[in-house]
XYZ file of C-alpha atoms in Angstrom:
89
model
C 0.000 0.000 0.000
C 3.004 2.271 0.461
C 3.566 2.309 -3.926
C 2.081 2.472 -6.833
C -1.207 4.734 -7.520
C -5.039 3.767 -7.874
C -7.298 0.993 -6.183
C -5.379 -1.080 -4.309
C -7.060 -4.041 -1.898
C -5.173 -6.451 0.606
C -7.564 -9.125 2.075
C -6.924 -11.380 5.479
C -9.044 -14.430 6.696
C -10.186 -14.201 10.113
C -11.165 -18.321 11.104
C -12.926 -18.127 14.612
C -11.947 -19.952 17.303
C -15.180 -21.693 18.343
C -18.162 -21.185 14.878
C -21.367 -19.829 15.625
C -24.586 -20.754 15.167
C -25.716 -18.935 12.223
C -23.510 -15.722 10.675
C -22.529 -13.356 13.631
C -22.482 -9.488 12.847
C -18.809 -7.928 12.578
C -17.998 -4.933 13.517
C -14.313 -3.172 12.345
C -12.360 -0.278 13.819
C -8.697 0.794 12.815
C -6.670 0.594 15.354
C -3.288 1.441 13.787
C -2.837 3.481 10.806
C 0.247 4.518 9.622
C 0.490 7.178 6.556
C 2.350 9.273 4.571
C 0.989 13.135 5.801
C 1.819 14.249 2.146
C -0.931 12.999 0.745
C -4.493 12.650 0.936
C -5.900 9.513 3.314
C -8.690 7.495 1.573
C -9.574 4.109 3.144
C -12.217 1.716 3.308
C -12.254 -1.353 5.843
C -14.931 -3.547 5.378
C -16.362 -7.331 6.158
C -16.984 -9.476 3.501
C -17.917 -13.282 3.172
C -19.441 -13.377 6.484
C -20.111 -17.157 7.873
C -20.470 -18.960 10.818
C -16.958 -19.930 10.476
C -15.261 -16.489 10.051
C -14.965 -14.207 7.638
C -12.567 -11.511 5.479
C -11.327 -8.304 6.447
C -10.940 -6.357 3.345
C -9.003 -2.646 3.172
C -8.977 -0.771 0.177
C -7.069 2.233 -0.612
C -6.852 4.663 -3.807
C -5.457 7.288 -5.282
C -2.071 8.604 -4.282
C -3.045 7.321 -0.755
C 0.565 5.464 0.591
C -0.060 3.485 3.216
C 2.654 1.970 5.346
C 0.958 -0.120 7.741
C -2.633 -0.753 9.394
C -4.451 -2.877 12.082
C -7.713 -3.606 12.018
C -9.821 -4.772 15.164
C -12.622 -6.797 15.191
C -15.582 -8.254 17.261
C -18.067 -10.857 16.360
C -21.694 -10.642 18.313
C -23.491 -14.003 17.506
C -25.406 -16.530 18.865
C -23.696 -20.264 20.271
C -24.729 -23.471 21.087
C -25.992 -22.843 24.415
C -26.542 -19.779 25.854
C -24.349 -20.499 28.491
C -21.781 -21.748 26.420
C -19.288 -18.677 25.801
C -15.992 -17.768 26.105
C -14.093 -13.752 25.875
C -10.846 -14.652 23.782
């Protein structure tokens, strides 16, 4: 993300420990972005692909946007087996 101009995407898996029942809702914040203050900052983070299993963290960037680094956070609400059956990881 740091060269080159125009859309650019990078894309990570996120597997959950422990799957839900059905497809939890996700909900992204950034909680590290590091950028070059010459230039304009245009990001999107997003969830795609959402299952009971996990899902993908997408971040898109475009422009002259240069990037050197980013960390997204994440937290998945859902329901589980039982609903006594939880765990905070």
């Amino acid at each position: 993300m740091w060269t080159g101009q125009g859309d650019r995407e990078s894309r990570f898996h996120v597997r959950f420990a422990q799957a839900f029942l059905t497809a939890p809702a996700v909900l992204l914040n950034i909680g590290l972005c590091d950028m070059d203050h010459h230039h304009n900052m245009r990001a999107d983070l997003t969830s795609e692909n959402i299952s009971s299993d996990g899902f993908d963290i997408v971040f898109r960037t475009w422009g002259d946007t240069r990037i050197a680094r980013i960390r997204a956070d994440w937290t998945a609400i859902g329901p589980t087996i039982a609903a006594d059956n939880w765990q905070l990881y």
